Coordinates of C-alpha atoms in Angstrom, one line a residue:
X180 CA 29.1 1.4 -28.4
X181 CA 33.1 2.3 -28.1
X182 CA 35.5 0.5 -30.7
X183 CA 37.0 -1.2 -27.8
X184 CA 33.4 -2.9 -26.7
X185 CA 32.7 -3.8 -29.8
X186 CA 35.9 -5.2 -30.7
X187 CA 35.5 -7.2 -27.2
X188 CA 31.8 -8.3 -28.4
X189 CA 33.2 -9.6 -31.3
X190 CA 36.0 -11.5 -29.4
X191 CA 33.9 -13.1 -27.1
X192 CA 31.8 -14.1 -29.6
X193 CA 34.9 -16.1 -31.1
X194 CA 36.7 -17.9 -28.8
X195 CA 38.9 -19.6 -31.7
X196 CA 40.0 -16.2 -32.9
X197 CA 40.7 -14.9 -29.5
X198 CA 42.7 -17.6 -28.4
X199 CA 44.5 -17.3 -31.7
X200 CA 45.2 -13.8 -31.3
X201 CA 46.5 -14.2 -27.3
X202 CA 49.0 -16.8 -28.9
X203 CA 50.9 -14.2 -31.3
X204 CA 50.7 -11.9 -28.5
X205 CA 52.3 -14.5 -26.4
X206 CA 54.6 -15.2 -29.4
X207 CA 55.6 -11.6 -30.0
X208 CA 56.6 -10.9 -26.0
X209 CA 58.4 -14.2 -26.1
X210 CA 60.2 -13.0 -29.2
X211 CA 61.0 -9.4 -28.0
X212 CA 62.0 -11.2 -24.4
X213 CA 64.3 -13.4 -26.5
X214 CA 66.5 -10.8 -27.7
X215 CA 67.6 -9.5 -24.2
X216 CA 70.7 -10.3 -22.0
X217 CA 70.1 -10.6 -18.4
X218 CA 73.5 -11.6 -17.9
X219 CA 75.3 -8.4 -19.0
X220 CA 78.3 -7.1 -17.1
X221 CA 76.4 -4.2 -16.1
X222 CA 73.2 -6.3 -15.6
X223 CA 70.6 -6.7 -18.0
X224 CA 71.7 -5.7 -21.4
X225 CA 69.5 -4.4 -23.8
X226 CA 71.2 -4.5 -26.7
X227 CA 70.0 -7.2 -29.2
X228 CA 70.7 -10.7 -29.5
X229 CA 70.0 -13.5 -31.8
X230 CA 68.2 -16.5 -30.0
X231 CA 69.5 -20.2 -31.0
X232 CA 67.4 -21.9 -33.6
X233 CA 66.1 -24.3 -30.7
X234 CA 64.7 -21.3 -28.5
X235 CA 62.8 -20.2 -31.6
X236 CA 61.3 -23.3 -32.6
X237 CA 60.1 -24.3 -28.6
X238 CA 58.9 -20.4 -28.3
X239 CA 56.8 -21.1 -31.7
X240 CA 55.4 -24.6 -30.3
X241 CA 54.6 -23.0 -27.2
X242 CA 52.7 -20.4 -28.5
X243 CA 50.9 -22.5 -31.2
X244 CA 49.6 -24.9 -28.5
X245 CA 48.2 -21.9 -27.2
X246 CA 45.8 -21.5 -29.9
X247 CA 43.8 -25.0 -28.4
X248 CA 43.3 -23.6 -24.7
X249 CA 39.8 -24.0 -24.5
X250 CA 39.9 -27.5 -26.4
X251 CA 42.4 -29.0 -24.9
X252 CA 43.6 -27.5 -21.7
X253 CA 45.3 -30.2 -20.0
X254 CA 47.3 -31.5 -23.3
X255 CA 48.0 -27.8 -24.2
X256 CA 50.1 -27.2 -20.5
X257 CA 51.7 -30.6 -21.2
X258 CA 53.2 -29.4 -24.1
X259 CA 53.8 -25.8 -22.9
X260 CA 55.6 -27.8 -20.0
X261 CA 57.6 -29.7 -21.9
X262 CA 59.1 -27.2 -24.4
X263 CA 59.4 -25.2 -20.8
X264 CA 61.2 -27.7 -19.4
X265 CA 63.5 -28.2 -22.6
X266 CA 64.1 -24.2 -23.0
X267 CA 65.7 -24.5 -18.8
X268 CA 67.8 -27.4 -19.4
X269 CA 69.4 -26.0 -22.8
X270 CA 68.7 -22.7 -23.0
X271 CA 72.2 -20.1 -22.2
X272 CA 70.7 -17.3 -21.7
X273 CA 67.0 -18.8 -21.6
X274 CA 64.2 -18.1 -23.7
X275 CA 60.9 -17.1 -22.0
X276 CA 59.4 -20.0 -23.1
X277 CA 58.1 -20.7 -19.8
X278 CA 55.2 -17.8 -20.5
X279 CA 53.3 -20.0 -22.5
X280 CA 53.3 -22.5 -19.6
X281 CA 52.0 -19.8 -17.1
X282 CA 49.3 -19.0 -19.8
X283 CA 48.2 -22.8 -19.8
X284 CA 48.5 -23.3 -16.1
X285 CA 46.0 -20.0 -16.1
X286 CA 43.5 -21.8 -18.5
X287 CA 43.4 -24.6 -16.6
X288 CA 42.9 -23.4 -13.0
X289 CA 39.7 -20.9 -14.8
X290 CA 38.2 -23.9 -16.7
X291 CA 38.4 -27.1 -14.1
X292 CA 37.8 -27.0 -9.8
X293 CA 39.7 -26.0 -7.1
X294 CA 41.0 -29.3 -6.1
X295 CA 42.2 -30.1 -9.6
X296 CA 44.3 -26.6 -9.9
X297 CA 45.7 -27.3 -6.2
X298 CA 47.0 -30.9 -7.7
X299 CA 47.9 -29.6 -11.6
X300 CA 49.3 -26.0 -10.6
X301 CA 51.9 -27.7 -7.5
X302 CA 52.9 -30.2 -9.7
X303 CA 53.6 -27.8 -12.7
X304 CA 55.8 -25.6 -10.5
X305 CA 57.3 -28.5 -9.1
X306 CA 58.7 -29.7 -12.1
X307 CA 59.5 -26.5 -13.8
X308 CA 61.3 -25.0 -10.9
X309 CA 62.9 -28.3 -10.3
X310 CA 63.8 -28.9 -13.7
X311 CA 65.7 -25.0 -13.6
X312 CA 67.4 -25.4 -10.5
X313 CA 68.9 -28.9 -10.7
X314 CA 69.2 -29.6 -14.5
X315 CA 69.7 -26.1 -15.9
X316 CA 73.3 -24.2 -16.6
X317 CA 72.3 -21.5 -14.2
X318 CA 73.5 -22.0 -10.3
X319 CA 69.7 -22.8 -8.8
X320 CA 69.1 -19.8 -6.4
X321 CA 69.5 -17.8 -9.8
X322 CA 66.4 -15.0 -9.6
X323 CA 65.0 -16.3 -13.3
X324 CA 64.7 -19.8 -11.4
X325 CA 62.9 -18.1 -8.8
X326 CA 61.2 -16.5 -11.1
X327 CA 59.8 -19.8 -13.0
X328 CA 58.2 -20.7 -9.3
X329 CA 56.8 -17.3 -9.0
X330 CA 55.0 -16.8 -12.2
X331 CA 53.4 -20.0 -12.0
X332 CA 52.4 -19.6 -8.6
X333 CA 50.3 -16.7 -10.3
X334 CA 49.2 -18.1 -13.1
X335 CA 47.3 -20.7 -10.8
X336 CA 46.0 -18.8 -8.7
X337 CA 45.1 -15.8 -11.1
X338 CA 43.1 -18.5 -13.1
X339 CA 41.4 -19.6 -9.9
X340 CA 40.3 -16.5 -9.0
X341 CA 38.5 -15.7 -12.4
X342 CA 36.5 -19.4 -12.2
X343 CA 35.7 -18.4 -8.3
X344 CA 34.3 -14.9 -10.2
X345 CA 32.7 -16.8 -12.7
X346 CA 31.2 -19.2 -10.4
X347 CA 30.0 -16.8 -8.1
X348 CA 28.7 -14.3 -11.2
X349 CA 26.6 -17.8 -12.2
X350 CA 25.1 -18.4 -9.2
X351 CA 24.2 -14.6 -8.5
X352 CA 22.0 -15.1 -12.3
X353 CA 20.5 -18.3 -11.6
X354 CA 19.1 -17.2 -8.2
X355 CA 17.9 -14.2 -10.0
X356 CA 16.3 -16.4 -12.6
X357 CA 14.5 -19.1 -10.0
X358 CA 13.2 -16.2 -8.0
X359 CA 12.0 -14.6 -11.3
X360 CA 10.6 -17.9 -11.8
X361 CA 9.1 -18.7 -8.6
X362 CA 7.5 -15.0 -8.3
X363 CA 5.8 -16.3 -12.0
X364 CA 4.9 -19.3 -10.5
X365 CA 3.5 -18.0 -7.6
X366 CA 1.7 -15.5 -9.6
X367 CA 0.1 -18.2 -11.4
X368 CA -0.8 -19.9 -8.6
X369 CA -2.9 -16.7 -7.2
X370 CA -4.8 -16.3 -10.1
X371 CA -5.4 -19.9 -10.6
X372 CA -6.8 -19.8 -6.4
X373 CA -8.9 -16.6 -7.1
X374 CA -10.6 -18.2 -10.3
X375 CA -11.2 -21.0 -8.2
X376 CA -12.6 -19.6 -5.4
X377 CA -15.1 -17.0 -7.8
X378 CA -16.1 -20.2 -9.5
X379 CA -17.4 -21.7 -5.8
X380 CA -18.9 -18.7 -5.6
X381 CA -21.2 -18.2 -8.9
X382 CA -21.8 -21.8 -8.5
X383 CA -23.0 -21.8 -5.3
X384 CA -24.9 -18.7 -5.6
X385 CA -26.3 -19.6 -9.2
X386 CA -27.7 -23.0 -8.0
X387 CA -29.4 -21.8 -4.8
X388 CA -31.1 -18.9 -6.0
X389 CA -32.1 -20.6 -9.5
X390 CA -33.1 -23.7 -7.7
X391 CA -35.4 -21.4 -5.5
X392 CA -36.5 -19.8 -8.2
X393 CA -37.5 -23.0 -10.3
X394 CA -39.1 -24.7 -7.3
X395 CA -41.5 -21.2 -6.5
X396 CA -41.9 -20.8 -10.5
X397 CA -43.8 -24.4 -10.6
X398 CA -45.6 -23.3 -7.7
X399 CA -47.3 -20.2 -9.1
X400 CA -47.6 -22.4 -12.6
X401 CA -49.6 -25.1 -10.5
X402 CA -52.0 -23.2 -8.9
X403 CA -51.9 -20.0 -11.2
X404 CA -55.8 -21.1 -12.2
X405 CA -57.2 -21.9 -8.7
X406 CA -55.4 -20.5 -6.7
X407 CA -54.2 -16.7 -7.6
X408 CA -53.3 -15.3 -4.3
X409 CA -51.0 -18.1 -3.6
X410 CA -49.4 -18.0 -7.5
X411 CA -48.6 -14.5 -6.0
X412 CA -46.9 -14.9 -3.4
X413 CA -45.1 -17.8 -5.2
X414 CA -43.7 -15.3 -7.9
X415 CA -42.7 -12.8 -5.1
X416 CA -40.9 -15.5 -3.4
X417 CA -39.4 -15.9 -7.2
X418 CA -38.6 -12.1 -7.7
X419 CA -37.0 -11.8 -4.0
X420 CA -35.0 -14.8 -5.4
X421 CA -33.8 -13.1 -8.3
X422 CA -33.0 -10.1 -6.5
X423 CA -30.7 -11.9 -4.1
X424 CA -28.8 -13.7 -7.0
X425 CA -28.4 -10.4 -8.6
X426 CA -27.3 -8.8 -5.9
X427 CA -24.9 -11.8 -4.6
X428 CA -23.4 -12.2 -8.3
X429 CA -23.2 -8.4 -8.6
X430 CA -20.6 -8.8 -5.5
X431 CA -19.0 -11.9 -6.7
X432 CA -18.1 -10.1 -10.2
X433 CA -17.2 -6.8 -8.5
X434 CA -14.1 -8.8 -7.2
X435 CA -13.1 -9.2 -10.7
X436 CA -12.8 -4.8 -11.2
X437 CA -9.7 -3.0 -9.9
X438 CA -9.0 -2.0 -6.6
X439 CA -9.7 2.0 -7.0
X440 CA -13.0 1.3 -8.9
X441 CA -15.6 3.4 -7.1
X442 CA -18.2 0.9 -8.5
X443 CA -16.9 -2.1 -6.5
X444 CA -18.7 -3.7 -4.1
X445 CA -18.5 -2.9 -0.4
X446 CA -20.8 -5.6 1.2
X447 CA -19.3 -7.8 3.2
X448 CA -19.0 -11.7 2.4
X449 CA -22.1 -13.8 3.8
X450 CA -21.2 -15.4 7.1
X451 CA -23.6 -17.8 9.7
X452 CA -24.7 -14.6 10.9
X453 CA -27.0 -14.4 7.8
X454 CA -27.9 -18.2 8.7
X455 CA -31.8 -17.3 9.6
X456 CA -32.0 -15.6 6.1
X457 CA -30.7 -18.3 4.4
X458 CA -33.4 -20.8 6.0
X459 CA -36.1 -18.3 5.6
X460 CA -35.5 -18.8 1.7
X461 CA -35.7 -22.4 2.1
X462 CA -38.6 -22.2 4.4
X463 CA -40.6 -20.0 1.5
X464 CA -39.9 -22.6 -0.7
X465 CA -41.3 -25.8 1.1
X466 CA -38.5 -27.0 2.9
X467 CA -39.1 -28.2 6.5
X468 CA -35.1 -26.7 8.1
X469 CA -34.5 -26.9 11.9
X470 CA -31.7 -25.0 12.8
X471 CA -29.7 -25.6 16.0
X472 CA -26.4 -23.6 17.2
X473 CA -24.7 -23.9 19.8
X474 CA -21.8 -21.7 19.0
X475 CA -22.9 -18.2 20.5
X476 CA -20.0 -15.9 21.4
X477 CA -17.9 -17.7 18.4
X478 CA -15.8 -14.9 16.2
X479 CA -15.1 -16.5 12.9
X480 CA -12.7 -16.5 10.5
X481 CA -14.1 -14.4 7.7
X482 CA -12.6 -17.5 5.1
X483 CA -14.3 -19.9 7.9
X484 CA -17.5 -17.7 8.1
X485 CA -17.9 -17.9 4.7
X486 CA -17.2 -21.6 3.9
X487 CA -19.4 -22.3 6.7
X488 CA -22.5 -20.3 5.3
X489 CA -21.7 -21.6 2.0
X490 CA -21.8 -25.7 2.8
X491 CA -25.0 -24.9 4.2
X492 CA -26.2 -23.3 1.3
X493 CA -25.4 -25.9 -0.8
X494 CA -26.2 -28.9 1.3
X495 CA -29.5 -27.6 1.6
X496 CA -29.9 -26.7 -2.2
X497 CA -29.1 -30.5 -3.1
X498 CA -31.6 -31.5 -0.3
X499 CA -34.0 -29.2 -2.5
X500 CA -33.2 -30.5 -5.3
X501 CA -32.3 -34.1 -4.9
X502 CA -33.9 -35.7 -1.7
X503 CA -38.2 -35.2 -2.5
X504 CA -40.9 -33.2 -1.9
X505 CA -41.5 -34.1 1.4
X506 CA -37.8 -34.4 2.7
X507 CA -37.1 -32.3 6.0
X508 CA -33.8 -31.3 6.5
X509 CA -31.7 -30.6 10.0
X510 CA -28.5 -27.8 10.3
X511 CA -26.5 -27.7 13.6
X512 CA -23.6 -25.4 14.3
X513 CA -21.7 -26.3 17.4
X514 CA -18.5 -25.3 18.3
X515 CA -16.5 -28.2 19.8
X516 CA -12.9 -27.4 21.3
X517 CA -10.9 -25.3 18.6
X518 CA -13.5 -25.7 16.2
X519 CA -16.7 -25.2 14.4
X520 CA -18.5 -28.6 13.6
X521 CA -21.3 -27.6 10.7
X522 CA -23.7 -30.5 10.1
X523 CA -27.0 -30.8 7.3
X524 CA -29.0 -34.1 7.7
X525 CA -32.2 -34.9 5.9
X526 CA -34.5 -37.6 5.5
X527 CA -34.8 -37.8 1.9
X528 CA -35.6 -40.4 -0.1
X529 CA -33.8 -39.5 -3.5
X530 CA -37.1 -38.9 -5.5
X531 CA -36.7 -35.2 -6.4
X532 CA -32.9 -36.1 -8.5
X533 CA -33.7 -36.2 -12.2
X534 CA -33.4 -38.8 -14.2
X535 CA -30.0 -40.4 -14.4
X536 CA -28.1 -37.9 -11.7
X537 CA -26.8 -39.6 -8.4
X538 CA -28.9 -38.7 -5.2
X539 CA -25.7 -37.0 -3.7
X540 CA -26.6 -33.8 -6.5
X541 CA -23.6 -34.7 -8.5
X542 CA -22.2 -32.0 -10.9
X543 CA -19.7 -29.5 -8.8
X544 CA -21.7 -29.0 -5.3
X545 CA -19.3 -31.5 -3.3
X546 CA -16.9 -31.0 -4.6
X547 CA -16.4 -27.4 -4.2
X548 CA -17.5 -28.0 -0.7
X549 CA -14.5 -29.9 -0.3
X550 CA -12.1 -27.5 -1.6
X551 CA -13.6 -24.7 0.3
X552 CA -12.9 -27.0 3.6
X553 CA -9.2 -28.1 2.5
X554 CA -9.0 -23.9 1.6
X555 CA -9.3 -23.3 5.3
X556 CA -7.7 -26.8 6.5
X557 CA -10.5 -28.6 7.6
X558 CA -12.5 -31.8 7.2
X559 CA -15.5 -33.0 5.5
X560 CA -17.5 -36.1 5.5
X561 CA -20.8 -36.5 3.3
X562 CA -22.3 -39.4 2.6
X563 CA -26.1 -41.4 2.4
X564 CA -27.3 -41.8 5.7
X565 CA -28.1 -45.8 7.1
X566 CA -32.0 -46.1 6.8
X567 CA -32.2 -42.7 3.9
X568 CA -31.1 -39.8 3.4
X569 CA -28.2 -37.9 3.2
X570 CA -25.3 -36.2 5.7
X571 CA -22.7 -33.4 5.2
X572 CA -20.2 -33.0 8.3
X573 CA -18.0 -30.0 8.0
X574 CA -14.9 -29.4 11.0
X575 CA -13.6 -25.9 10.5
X576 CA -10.8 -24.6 12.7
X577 CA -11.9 -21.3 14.6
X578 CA -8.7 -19.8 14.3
X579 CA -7.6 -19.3 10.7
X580 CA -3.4 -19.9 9.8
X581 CA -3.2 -16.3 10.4
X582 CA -4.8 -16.0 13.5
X583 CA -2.4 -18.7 14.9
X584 CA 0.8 -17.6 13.9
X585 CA -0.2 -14.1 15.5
X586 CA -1.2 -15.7 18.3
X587 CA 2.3 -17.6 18.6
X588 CA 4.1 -14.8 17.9
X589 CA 2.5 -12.2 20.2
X590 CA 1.5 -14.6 23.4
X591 CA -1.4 -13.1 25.7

C-alpha cells in the first residue's frame, strides 16, 4: 500500500482528525489570501500586507468551527456565515473569510437531502451576496461580490453531487448484498425442496416394499409346517420385494451422487405406466385391487407421473396395512378436462391398524401425499368413507407450470 493510501486509510478512519486537519488548511489559505491586495494600482498586488486584528480573529473562528462539520453541520455554517457576513461589512480590503462558509455550505449539501440544500444553499448565498453588495464598502457589481455568489453556488452544489455519489454508491452495495442474499436464500430453499422430496421418496418406497415384505414373511411363517410349497412362494414374493426396494432406494440415493458420477442411476422415475406392476405386488400379497383408467392417450408430467404412481402406492400400502385382512380396495385413473383425477377406495373396516394408530395409517403417508399434490399444484381429499372404509381423491393438472408457460408463449 502507497503512503498516500495509507495516510487516506488512516484519515478516514478518523473523521475528528481529518476535519481538524481541513480546518488549518482552510486557516493557512485564508491566512496566505489575507496578505494580498486586489486593489493595487496595477491590479492585484502581491506584495505583503498585514490583515486588521478583526480579519484574524473571524478567519481563526471560521476555521475552528470547521473542526465540528460532521457534528454539527447546520450550527457550524451559521457561524461561518456570520463571521462571513461581518468580514463583508468591515473588512477594507476583505479577508477570505467567506471560504470557511463555502466549506460548511459543502458539508451540509453532502450530509442532509436535496430539498434541504436547495432551501439552506439559496438562502446562504442570499445573504452573503446581499450582505456584500448592499452593506459592504466595495461598489456591489465589484468581482469579489460576485465572487461570494459564485463560490457558494459551488460549494452547494459540489456537496450535492458527492451525497448523489454516495447515495447511488449505497444503493449499487445493498442491491449487491439482497441479491447475494436472495441467491443464499434461494439456495437454501433448493436443498430444503430436494431433501424433502428424497424423504417422500425413501418413505414411500420403504413402507411399501417392507409392508409387502412383513405381510408375505407371516405368510410363509404360518404355513411353513403344512404347507411348504406355499411358504415358498410366500418367501419369493418376500425376496422379489426386497429386490424392488433395493433397487428403487439404490435410485433414490443415486440422486444424492454428483452429476458426472458414472455410477448414478439412469432409470427413469416410476410413472402410472408401471401401475399393473404395482398391483401385481399387492395382488401377491392378498389384496383384492381393481384397477380402472380411463386416461389412455394421457402424456404426463414426469412430476405428475410420479406423484400419481406414488399416492397410489401409498394409499394402497395403508389399505394393507390399516384397513383388515379381508378389505378390497378400488384405483381409478380418469382424466377429466385439464386433469388427471387419481382415486383409491376400500372397504375396510380398520382391523389390520395396530394398537393405538388411527385407521387413516397415521405417521408421514398423508402427509407427504399432500405435499407431493401442493408440489405439482393440485388437490387432495382423503378421508373415512360413510358406511367404512377409507378414500384418497387426488386432482393433478396434466400440464405441469412449465408446460403452460411454453404453451403461452409459443401458441399452436
Amino acid at each position: 500500500m502507497s503512503t498516500l493510501a495509507r495516510a487516506r486509510c488512516t484519515l478516514g478512519a478518523h473523521p475528528s482528525a481529518l476535519d481538524t486537519a481541513l480546518a488549518a488548511a482552510v486557516l493557512v489559505c485564508m491566512l496566505a489570501g489575507s496578505f494580498v491586495d486586489p486593489h493595487g494600482p496595477e491590479g492585484v498586488n502581491w506584495d505583503l500586507r498585514t490583515p486588521d486584528a478583526l480579519s484574524l480573529a473571524l478567519m481563526a473562528v471560521g476555521a475552528a468551527a470547521l473542526a465540528f462539520r460532521r457534528r454539527e453541520p447546520m450550527t457550524v455554517l451559521a457561524v461561518t456565515g456570520c463571521v462571513s457576513v461581518v468580514e463583508s461589512v468591515t473588512g477594507e480590503p476583505r479577508a477570505p473569510v467567506v471560504m470557511s462558509a463555502v466549506v460548511a455550505l459543502f458539508t451540509v449539501a453532502a450530509s442532509t437531502d436535496r430539498p434541504t440544500t436547495w432551501r439552506v444553499g439559496l438562502l446562504t448565498m442570499t445573504v452573503l451576496t446581499g450582505a456584500a453588495m448592499l452593506a459592504g464598502p466595495l461598489p456591489w457589481y465589484a468581482q469579489e461580490n460576485l465572487a461570494v455568489f459564485a463560490w457558494t453556488g459551488i460549494g452547494a452544489t459540489a456537496g450535492d453531487a458527492v451525497r448523489s455519489r454516495r447515495a447511488f454508491v449505497q444503493a449499487i452495495r445493498d442491491r449487491a448484498e439482497k441479491a447475494e442474499r436472495t441467491r443464499e436464500e434461494e439456495a437454501r430453499r433448493r436443498v430444503a425442496e430436494e431433501r424433502l422430496r428424497i424423504a417422500r421418496d425413501l418413505h414411500d418406497v420403504v413402507a411399501h416394499h417392507i409392508a409387502l415384505v412383513n405381510v408375505q414373511a407371516g405368510v410363509a411363517s404360518h404355513v411353513m409346517d403344512k404347507r411348504p410349497d406355499q411358504a415358498k412362494e410366500a418367501l419369493a414374493h418376500v425376496r422379489q420385494a426386497s429386490r424392488s426396494a433395493l433397487d428403487e432406494l439404490r435410485a433414490t440415493v443415486g440422486l444424492l451422487r454428483q452429476s458426472g458420477d458414472p455410477e448414478a442411476p439412469t432409470e427413469p422415475a416410476p410413472g402410472l405406466a408401471r401401475l399393473d406392476e404395482l398391483v401385481g405386488t399387492f395382488h401377491h400379497a392378498g389384496l383384492h385391487v381393481e384397477v380402472a383408467r380411463a386416461d389412455q392417450g394421457t402424456e404426463l408430467p414426469a412430476a405428475v407421473d410420479l406423484a400419481a404412481y406414488r399416492i397410489i402406492q401409498e394409499a394402497l400400502t395403508n389399505v394393507r396395512k390399516h384397513a383388515g385382512e379381508q378389505a378390497r380396495a378400488e384405483v381409478s385413473v380418469v382424466r377429466v378436462g385439464p386433469n388427471v383425477e387419481v382415486t383409491v377406495l376400500d372397504d375396510g373396516t380398520g382391523e389390520g391398524a395396530p394398537d393405538g394408530a388411527p385407521a387413516d395409517g397415521g405417521g408421514h403417508g398423508l402427509l407427504g401425499m399432500r405435499e407431493r399434490v401442493t408440489a405439482v399444484r393440485g388437490i387432495l381429499t382423503t378421508g373415512p368413507r360413510y358406511g367404512g372404509g377409507f378414500r384418497v381423491h387426488a386432482i393433478l393438472p396434466v400440464r405441469s407450470r412449465t408446460d403452460a408457460a411454453d404453451a403461452v408463449e409459443s401458441p399452436v
